[in-house]
Short mmCIF file of C-alpha atoms in Angstrom, two decimals:
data_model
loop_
_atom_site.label_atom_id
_atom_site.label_comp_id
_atom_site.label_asym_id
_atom_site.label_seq_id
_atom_site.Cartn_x
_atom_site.Cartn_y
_atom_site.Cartn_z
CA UNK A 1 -46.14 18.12 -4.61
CA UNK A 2 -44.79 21.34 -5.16
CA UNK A 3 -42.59 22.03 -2.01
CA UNK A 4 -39.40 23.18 -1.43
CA UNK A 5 -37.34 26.71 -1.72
CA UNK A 6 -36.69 28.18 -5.30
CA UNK A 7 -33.32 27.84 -6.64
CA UNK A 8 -31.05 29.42 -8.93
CA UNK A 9 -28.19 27.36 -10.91
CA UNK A 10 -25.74 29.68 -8.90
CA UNK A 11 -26.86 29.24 -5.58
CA UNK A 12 -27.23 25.21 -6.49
CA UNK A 13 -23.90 24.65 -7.21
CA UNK A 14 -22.94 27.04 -4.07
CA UNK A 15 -24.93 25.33 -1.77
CA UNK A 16 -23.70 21.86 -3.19
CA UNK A 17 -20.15 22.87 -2.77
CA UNK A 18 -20.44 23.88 0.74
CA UNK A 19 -22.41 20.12 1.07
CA UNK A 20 -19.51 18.31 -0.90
CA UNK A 21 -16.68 20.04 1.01
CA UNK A 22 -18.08 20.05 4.70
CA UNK A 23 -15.98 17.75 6.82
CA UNK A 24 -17.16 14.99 8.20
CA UNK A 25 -17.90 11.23 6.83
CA UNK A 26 -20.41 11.54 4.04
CA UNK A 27 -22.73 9.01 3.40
CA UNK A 28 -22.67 6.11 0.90
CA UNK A 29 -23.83 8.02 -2.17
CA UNK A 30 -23.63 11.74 -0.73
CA UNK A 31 -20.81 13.02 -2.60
CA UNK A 32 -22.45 11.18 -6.77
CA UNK A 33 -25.36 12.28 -5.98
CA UNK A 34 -23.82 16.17 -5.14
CA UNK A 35 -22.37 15.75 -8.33
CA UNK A 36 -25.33 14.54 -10.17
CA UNK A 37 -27.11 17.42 -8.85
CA UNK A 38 -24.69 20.13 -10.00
CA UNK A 39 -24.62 18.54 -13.70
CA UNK A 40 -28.13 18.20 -13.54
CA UNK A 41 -28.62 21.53 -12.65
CA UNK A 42 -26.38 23.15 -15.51
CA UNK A 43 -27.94 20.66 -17.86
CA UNK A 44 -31.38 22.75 -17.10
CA UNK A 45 -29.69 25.76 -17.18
CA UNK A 46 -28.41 25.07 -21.01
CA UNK A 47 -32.09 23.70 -21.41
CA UNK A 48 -33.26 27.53 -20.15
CA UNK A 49 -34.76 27.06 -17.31
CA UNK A 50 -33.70 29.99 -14.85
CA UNK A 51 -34.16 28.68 -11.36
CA UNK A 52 -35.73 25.69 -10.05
CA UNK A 53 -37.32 24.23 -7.02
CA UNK A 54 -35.33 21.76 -4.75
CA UNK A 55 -37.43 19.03 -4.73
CA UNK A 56 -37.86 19.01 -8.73
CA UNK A 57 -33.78 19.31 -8.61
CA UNK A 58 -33.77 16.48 -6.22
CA UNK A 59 -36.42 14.33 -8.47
CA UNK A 60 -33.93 14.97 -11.66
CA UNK A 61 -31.02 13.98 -10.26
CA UNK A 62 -32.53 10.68 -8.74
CA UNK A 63 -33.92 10.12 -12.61
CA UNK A 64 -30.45 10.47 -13.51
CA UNK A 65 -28.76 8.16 -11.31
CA UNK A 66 -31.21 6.01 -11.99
CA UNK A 67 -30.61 6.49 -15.91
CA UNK A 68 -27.23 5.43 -15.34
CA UNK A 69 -27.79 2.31 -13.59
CA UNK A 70 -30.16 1.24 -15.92
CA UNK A 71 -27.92 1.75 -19.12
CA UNK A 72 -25.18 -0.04 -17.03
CA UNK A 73 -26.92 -3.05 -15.84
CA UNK A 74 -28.58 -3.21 -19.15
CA UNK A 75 -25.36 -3.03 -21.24
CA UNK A 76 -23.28 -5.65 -18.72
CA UNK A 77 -26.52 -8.08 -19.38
CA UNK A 78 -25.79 -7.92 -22.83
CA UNK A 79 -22.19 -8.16 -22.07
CA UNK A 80 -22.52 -11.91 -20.26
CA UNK A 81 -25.35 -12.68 -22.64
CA UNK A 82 -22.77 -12.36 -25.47
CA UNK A 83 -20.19 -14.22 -23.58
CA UNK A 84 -18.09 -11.36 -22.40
CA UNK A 85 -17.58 -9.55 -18.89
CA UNK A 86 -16.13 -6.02 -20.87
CA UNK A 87 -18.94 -3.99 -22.26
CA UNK A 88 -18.39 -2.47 -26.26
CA UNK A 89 -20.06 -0.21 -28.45
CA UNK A 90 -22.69 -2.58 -29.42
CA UNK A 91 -23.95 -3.47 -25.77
CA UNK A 92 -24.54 0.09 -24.99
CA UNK A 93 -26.40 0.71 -28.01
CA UNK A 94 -28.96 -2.22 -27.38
CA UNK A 95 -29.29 -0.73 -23.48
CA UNK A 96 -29.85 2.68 -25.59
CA UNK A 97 -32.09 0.96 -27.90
CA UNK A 98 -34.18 -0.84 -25.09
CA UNK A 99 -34.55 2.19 -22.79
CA UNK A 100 -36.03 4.11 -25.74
CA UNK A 101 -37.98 1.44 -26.88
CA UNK A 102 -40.74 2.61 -25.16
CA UNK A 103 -40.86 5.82 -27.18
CA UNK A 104 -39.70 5.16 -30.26
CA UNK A 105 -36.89 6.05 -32.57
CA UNK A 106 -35.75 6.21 -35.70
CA UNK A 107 -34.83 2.77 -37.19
CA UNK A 108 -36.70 1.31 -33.89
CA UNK A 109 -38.66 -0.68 -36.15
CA UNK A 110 -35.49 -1.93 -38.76
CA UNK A 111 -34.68 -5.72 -37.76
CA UNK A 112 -31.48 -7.16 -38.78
CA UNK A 113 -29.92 -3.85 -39.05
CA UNK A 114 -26.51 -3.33 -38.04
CA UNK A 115 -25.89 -1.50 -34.11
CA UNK A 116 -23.27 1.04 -36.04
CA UNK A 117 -26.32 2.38 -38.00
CA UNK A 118 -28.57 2.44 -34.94
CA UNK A 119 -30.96 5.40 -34.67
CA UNK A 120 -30.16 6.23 -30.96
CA UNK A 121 -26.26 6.46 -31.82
CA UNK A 122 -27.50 8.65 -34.59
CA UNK A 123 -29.37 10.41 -32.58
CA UNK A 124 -26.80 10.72 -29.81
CA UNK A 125 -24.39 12.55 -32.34
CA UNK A 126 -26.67 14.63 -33.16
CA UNK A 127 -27.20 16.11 -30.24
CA UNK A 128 -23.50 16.25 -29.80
CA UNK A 129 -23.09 18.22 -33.06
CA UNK A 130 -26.05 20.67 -31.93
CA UNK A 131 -25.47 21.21 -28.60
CA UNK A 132 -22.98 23.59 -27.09
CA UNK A 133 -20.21 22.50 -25.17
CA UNK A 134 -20.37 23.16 -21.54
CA UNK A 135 -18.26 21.11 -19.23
CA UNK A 136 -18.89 20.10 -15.72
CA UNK A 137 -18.47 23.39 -13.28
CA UNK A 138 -16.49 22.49 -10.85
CA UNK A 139 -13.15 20.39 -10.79
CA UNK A 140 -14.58 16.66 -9.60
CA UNK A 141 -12.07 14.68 -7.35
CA UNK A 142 -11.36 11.28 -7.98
CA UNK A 143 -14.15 9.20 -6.73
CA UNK A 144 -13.89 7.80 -3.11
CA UNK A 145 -14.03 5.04 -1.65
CA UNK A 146 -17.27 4.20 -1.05
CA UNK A 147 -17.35 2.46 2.76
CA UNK A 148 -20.36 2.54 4.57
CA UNK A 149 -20.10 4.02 7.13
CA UNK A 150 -21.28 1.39 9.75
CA UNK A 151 -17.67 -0.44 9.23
CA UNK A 152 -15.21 0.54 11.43
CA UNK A 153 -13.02 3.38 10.43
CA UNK A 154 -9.45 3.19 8.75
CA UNK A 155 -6.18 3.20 10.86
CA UNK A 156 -3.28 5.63 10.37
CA UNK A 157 -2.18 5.37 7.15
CA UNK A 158 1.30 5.12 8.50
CA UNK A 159 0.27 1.76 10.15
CA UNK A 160 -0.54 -0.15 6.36
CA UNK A 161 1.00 2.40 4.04
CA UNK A 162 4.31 1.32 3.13
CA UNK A 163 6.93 4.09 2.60
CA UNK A 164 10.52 3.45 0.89
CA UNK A 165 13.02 3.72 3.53
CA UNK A 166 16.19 5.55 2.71
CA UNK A 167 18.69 3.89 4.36
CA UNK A 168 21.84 5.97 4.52
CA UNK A 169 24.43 3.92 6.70
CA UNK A 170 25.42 1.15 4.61
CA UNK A 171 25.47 -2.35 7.08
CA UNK A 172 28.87 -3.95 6.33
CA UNK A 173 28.69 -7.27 8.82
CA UNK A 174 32.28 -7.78 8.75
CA UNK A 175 33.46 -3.99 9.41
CA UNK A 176 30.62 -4.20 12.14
CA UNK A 177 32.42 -7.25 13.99
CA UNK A 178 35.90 -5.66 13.24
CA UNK A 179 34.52 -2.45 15.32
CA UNK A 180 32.98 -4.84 18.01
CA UNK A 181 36.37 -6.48 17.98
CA UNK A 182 38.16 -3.48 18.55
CA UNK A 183 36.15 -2.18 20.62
CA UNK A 184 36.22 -4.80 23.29
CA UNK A 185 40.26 -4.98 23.30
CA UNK A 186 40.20 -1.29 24.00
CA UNK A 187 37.66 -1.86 26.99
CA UNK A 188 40.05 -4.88 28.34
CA UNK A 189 42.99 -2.51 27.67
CA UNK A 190 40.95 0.31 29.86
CA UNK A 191 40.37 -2.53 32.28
CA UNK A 192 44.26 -3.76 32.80
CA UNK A 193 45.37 -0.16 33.40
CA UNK A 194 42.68 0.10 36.04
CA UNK A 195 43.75 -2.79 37.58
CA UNK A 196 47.35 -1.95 37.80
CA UNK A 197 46.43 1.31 38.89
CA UNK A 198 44.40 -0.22 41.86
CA UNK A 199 47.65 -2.46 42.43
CA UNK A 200 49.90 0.47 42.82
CA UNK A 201 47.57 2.01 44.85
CA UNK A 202 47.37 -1.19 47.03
CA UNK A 203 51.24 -1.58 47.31
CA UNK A 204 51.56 2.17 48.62
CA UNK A 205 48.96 1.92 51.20
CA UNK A 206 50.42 -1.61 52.07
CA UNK A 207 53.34 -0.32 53.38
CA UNK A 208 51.61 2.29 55.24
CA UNK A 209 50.03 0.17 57.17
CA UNK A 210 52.28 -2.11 57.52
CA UNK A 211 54.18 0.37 59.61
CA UNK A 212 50.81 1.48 61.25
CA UNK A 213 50.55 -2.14 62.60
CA UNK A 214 54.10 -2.33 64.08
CA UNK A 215 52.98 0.80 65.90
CA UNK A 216 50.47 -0.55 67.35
CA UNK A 217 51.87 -4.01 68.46
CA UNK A 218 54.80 -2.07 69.99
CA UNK A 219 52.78 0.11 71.99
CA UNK A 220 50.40 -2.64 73.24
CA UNK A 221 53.37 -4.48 74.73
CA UNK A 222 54.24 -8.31 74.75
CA UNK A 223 50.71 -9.89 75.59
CA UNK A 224 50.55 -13.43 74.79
CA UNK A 225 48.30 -12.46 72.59
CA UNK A 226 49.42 -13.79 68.72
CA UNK A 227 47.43 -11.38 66.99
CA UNK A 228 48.97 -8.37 68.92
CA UNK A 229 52.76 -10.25 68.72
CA UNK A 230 55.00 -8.13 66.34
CA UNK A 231 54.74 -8.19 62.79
CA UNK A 232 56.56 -10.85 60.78
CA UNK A 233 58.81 -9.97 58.42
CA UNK A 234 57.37 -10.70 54.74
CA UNK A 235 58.33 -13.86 53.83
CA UNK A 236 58.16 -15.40 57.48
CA UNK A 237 54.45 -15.89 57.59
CA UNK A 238 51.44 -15.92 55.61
CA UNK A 239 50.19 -12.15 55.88
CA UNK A 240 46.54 -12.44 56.98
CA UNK A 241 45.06 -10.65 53.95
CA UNK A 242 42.08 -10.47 56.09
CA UNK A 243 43.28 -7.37 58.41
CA UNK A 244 43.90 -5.68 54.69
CA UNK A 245 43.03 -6.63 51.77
CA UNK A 246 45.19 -3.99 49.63
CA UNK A 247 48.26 -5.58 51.39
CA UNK A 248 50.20 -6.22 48.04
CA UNK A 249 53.50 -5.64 48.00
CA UNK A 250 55.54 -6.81 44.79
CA UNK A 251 58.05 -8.00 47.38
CA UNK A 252 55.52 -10.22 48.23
CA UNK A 253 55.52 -11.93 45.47
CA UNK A 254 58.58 -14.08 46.21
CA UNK A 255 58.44 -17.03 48.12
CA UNK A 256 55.13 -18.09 49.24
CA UNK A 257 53.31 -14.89 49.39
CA UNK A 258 50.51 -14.92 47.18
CA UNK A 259 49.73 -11.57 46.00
CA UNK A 260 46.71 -10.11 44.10
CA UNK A 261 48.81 -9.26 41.07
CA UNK A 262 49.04 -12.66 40.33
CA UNK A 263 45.82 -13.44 38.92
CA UNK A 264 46.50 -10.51 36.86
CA UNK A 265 50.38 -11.49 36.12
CA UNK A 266 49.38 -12.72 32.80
CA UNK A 267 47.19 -10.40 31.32
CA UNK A 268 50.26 -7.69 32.97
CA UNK A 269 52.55 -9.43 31.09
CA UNK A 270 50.86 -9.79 28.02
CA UNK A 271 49.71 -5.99 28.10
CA UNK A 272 53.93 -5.27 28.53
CA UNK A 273 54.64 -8.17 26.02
CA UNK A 274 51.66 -7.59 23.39
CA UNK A 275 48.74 -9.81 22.85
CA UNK A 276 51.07 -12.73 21.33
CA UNK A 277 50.74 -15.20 24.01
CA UNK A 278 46.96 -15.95 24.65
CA UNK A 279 47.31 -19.47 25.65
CA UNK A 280 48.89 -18.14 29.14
CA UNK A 281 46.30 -16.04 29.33
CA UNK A 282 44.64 -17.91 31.49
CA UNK A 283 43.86 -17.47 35.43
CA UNK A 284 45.79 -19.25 37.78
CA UNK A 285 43.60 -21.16 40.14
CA UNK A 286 42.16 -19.07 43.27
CA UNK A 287 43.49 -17.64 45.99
CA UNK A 288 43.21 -18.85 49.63
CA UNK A 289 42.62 -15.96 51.96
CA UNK A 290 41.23 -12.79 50.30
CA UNK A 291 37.79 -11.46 50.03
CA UNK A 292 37.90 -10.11 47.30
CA UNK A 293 35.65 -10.49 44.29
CA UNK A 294 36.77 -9.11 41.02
CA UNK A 295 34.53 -10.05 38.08
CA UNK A 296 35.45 -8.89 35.01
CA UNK A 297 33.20 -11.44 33.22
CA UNK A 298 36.06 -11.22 30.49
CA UNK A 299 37.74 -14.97 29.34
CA UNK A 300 41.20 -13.27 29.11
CA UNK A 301 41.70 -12.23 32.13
CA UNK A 302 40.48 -15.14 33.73
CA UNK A 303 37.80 -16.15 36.32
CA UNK A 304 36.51 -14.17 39.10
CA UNK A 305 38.67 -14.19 42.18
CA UNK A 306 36.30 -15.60 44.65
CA UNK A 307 38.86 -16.08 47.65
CA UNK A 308 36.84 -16.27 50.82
CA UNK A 309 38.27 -17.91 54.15
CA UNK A 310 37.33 -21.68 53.31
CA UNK A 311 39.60 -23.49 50.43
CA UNK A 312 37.57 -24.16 47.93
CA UNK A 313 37.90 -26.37 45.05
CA UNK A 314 40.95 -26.66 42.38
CA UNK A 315 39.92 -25.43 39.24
CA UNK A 316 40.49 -26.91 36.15
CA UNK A 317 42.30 -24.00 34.56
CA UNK A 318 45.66 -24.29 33.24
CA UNK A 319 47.81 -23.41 36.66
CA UNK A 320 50.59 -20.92 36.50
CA UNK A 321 51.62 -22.07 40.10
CA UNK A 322 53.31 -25.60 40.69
CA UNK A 323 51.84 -27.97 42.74
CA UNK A 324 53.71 -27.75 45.64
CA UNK A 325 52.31 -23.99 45.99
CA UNK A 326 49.05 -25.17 45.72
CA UNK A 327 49.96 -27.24 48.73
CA UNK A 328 51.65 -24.72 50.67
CA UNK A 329 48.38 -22.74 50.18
CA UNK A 330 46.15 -25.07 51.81
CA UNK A 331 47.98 -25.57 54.74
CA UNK A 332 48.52 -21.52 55.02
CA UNK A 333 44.73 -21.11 55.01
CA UNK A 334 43.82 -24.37 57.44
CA UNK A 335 46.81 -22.48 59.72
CA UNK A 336 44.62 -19.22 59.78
CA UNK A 337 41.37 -21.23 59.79
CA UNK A 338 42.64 -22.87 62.98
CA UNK A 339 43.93 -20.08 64.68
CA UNK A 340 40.45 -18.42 64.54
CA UNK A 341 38.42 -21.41 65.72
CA UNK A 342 41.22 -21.33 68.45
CA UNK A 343 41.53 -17.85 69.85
CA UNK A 344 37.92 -16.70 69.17
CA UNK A 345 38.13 -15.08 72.47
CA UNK A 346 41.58 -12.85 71.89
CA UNK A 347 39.64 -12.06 68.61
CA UNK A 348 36.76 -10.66 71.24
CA UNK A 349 39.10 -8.91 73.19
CA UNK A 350 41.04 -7.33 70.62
CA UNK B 1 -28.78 -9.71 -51.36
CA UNK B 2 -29.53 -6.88 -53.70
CA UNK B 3 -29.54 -4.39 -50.12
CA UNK B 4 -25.40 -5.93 -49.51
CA UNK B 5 -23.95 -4.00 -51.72
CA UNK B 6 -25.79 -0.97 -50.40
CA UNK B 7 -25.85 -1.85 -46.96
CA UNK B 8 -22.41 -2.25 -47.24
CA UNK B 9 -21.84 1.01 -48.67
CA UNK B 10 -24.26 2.19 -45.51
CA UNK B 11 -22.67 0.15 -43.36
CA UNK B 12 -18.90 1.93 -44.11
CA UNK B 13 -20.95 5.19 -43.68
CA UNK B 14 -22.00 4.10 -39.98
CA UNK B 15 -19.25 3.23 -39.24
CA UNK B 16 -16.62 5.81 -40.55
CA UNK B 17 -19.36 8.30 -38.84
CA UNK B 18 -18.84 6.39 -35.42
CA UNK B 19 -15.29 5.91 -34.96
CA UNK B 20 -15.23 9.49 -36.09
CA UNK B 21 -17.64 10.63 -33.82
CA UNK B 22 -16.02 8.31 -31.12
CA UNK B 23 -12.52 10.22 -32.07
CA UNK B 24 -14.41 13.37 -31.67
CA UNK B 25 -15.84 12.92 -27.81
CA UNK B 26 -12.16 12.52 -26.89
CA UNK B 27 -12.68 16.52 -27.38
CA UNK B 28 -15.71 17.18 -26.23
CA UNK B 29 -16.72 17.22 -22.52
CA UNK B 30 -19.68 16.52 -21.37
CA UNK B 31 -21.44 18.32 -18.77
CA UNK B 32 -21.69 14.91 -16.62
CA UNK B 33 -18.39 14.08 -15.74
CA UNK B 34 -16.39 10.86 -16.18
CA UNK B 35 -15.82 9.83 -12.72
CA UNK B 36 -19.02 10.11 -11.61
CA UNK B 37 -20.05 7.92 -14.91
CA UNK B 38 -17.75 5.73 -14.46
CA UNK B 39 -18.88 5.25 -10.46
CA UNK B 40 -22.64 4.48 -11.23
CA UNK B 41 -21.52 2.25 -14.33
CA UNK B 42 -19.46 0.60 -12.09
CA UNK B 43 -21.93 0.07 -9.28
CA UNK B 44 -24.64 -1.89 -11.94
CA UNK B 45 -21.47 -3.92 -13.31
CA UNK B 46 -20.69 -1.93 -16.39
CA UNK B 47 -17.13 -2.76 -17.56
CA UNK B 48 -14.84 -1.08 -20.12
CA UNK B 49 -11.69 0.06 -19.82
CA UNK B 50 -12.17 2.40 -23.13
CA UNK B 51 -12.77 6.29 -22.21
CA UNK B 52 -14.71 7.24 -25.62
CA UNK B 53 -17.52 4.91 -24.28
CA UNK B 54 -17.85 6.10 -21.11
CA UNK B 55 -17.98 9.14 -22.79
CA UNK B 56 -20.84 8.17 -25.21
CA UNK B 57 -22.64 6.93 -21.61
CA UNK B 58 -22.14 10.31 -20.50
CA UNK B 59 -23.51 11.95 -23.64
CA UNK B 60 -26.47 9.84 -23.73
CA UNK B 61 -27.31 10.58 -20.34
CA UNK B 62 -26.70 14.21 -20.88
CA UNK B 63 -29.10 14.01 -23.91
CA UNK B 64 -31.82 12.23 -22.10
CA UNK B 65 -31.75 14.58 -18.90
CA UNK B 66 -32.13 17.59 -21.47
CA UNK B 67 -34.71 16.33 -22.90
CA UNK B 68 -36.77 15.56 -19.95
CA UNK B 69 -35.62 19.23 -18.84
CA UNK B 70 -36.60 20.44 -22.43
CA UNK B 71 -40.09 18.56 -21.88
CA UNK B 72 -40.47 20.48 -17.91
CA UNK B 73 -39.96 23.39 -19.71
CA UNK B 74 -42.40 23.14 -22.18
CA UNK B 75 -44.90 22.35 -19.69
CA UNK B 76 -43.35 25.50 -17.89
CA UNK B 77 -43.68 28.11 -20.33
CA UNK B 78 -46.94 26.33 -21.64
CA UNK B 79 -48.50 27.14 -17.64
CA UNK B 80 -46.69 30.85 -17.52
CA UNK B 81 -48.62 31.36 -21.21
CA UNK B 82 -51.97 30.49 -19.53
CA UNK B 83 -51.22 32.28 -16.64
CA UNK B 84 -50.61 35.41 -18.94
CA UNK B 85 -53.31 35.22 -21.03
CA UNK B 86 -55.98 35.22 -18.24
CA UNK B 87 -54.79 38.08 -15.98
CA UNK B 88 -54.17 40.37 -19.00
CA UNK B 89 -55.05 43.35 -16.62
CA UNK B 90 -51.96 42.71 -14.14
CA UNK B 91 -48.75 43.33 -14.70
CA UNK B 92 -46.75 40.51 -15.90
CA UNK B 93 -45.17 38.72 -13.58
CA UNK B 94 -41.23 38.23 -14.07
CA UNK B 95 -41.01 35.60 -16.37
CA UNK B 96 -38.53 33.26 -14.22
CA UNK B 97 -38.50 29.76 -15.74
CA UNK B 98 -38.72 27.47 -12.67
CA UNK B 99 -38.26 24.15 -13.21
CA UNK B 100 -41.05 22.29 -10.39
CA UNK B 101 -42.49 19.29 -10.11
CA UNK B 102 -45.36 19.74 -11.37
CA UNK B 103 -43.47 20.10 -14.61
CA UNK B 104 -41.52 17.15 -14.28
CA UNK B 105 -44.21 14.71 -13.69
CA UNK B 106 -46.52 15.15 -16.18
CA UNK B 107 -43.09 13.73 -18.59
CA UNK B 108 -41.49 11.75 -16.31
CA UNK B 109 -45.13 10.22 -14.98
CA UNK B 110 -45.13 8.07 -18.18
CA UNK B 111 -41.56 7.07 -18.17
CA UNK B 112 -40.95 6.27 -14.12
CA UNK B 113 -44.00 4.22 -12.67
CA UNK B 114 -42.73 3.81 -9.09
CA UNK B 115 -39.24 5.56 -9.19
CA UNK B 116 -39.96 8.16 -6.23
CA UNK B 117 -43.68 8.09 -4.41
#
């Protein structure tokens, strides 16, 4: 059974090197038995040998391996036997004994005797004291894992591996909802400037065309027509906020003119006054005749001005407006609601 | 009863000589290294958290591979002898110890009945 290539110690431990460290998943005993190979190897190179064949290398190292398991399975027996799952001195020197039973040595045949004065142990340290020292070659990696390699592989090690986190921003709750807090008033502040932008805007192009309309109804002549009669004076008539919606004057804000500032009077007056008053911070009720929506979706400056052509509903807010302008409001908007049902035609011909 | 007294004495012998040979494998370092030791130990259900032991495990299977080794090389340079000694005439071949199987079984034959076909 002499087959296989002749080796030298050298090339062993090469050639075992280049095994251990190929890449790849090794199987269940690869990388010990590698190992075992390389000691086994320099053991026979102490013993003298000078180069040996692969398959007697191979043979060795299984008879080591196989040493090892024996001694350990041997030694744990007499570990339970004695009551114990940790192995001592004493259990390793009856596996010692019992392996060598077979061919003898010294004290083999002493009963009674006392483990500490066993022959192997003896023997053991005498081979200690006679042979030289030679360490393992190579530098041996902590033992892995042994998986077999039919389970399923590992995830990332990111996924399961649990790395301190080094938070640097402290979390204070209550300087958080202070910031939120600020925050927000600045955006509502943002949002009232806007607004009164829009509404100076609105009162500079109302007047413009205002005039634009007088034009118009003076060119066109004195038809019978209502809607191309002369402009009212503010104050005479409800404006029909319909022909433009930015027709806000602040003018019109006396009498029964409803204006769009006054939704917003509130939150104008508490942006000139300061944020003392927040229980009159609350929308007066809807207006009658303007489409125009204007959600804000903030509580301060009240709820969305849904004015469309039909009356709808009194809300339950706390009114700014007395009742008898809630009143005058209806009947302005049932006025303008009639005189479209009325003159649909004009509106045609116009 | 007569032996206690000398037992004794033989006893505190032992075991001065193990705990100091024990002390002294903390130095040494065996050609079989711990880890893989320690692997097949732990495999068969060998437990011990103590190094020196694992140690001594080592040793002894370092001891008993060299001997087997020891015992192939015998056989070797026993065979080479032979060789020698019929084909005077020839030169001599380079003496390269190989270890082979042929070597190995005629020990390990009587030790391993079974171990590899």
């Amino acid at each position: 059974m002499s087959h296989g290539d002749v080796k030298s110690t050298r090339d062993t431990i090469k050639s075992e090197n280049q095994q251990r460290l190929s890449p790849g998943r090794l199987k269940a005993d690869e990388f010990g038995r590698a190992v075992s190979k390389i000691a086994v190897a320099q053991i026979c190179e102490s013993v003298g040998f000078q180069g040996f064949k692969e398959s007697a290398l191979e043979a060795l190292t299984d008879i080591l391996v196989c040493y090892l398991c024996d001694l350990g399975r041997n030694a744990s027996f007499h570990a339970n036997l004695a009551g114990r799952t940790e192995c001592n001195l004493f259990d390793i020197t009856r596996a010692l004994e019992e392996w060598e039973a077979s061919h003898g040595f010294p004290s083999a045949s002493d009963i009674g005797h006392c483990l500490v004065g066993s022959g192997t142990v003896r023997e053991i340290i005498r081979f200690v004291g006679s042979e030289e020292e030679t360490p393992f070659a190579q530098p041996v990696p902590k033992f892995p894992i042994h998986i077999p390699t039919w389970l399923p592989a590992f995830p990332d090690p990111h996924t399961y591996i649990h790395t301190p986190m080094w938070n640097e921003r402290a979390s204070d709750p209550c300087a958080d909802k202070i910031e939120q807090g600020r925050q927000r008033r600045k955006a509502e502040k943002a949002l009232l400037q806007l607004q009164q932008r829009l509404v100076c805007n609105g009162s500079s192009g109302t007047s413009a065309s205002l005039a634009t309309d007088a034009e118009k109804e003076k060119v066109q002549g004195g038809e019978s027509n209502p809607f191309l009669a002369a402009p009212l004076q503010p104050g005479e008539k409800d404006v029909s906020l319909v022909v433009s919606p930015a027709k806000l004057t602040d003018e019109a804000r006396k009498g029964d003119h409803v204006s769009m500032l006054e939704p917003f009077a509130p939150a104008i007056e508490a942006m000139k006054g300061g944020p003392s008053d927040g229980g009159k911070l609350h929308l007066p009720e809807k207006r009658a005749a303007v489409h125009f929506k204007f959600r804000t979706g903030k509580k301060i400056l009240g709820e969305p001005l849904d004015l469309g052509l039909q009356k709808k509903g009194e809300r339950g807010t706390t009114a700014f407006l007395r009742n008898e302008e809630r009143d005058d409001k209806k009947r302005r908007a049932e006025f303008i609601l009639r005189q479209t049902t009325e003159f649909p035609m004009e509106l045609n011909q116009s | 009863m007569n032996h206690n007294p000398q037992s004794s004495d033989g006893k505190h012998d032992d075991d001065s000589a193990l705990s100091d040979f024990l002390a002294s494998l903390m130095d040494y370092a065996p050609t079989i290294p711990d880890e893989l030791v320690e692997h097949y130990l732990a495999k068969s259900g060998f437990q011990c958290p103590d190094v020196r032991l694992i140690r001594l495990v080592a040793v002894a299977t370092q001891k008993f591979v060299a001997e087997v080794a020891s015992d192939a090389l015998q056989h070797c340079k026993a065979r080479q002898a032979a060789v020698v000694k019929d084909k005077r005439e020839k030169q001599q071949k380079d003496k390269r110890l190989i270890l082979t199987m042929d070597d190995l079984q005629s020990h390990c034959a009587s030790i391993f009945i079974g171990v590899w076909k």
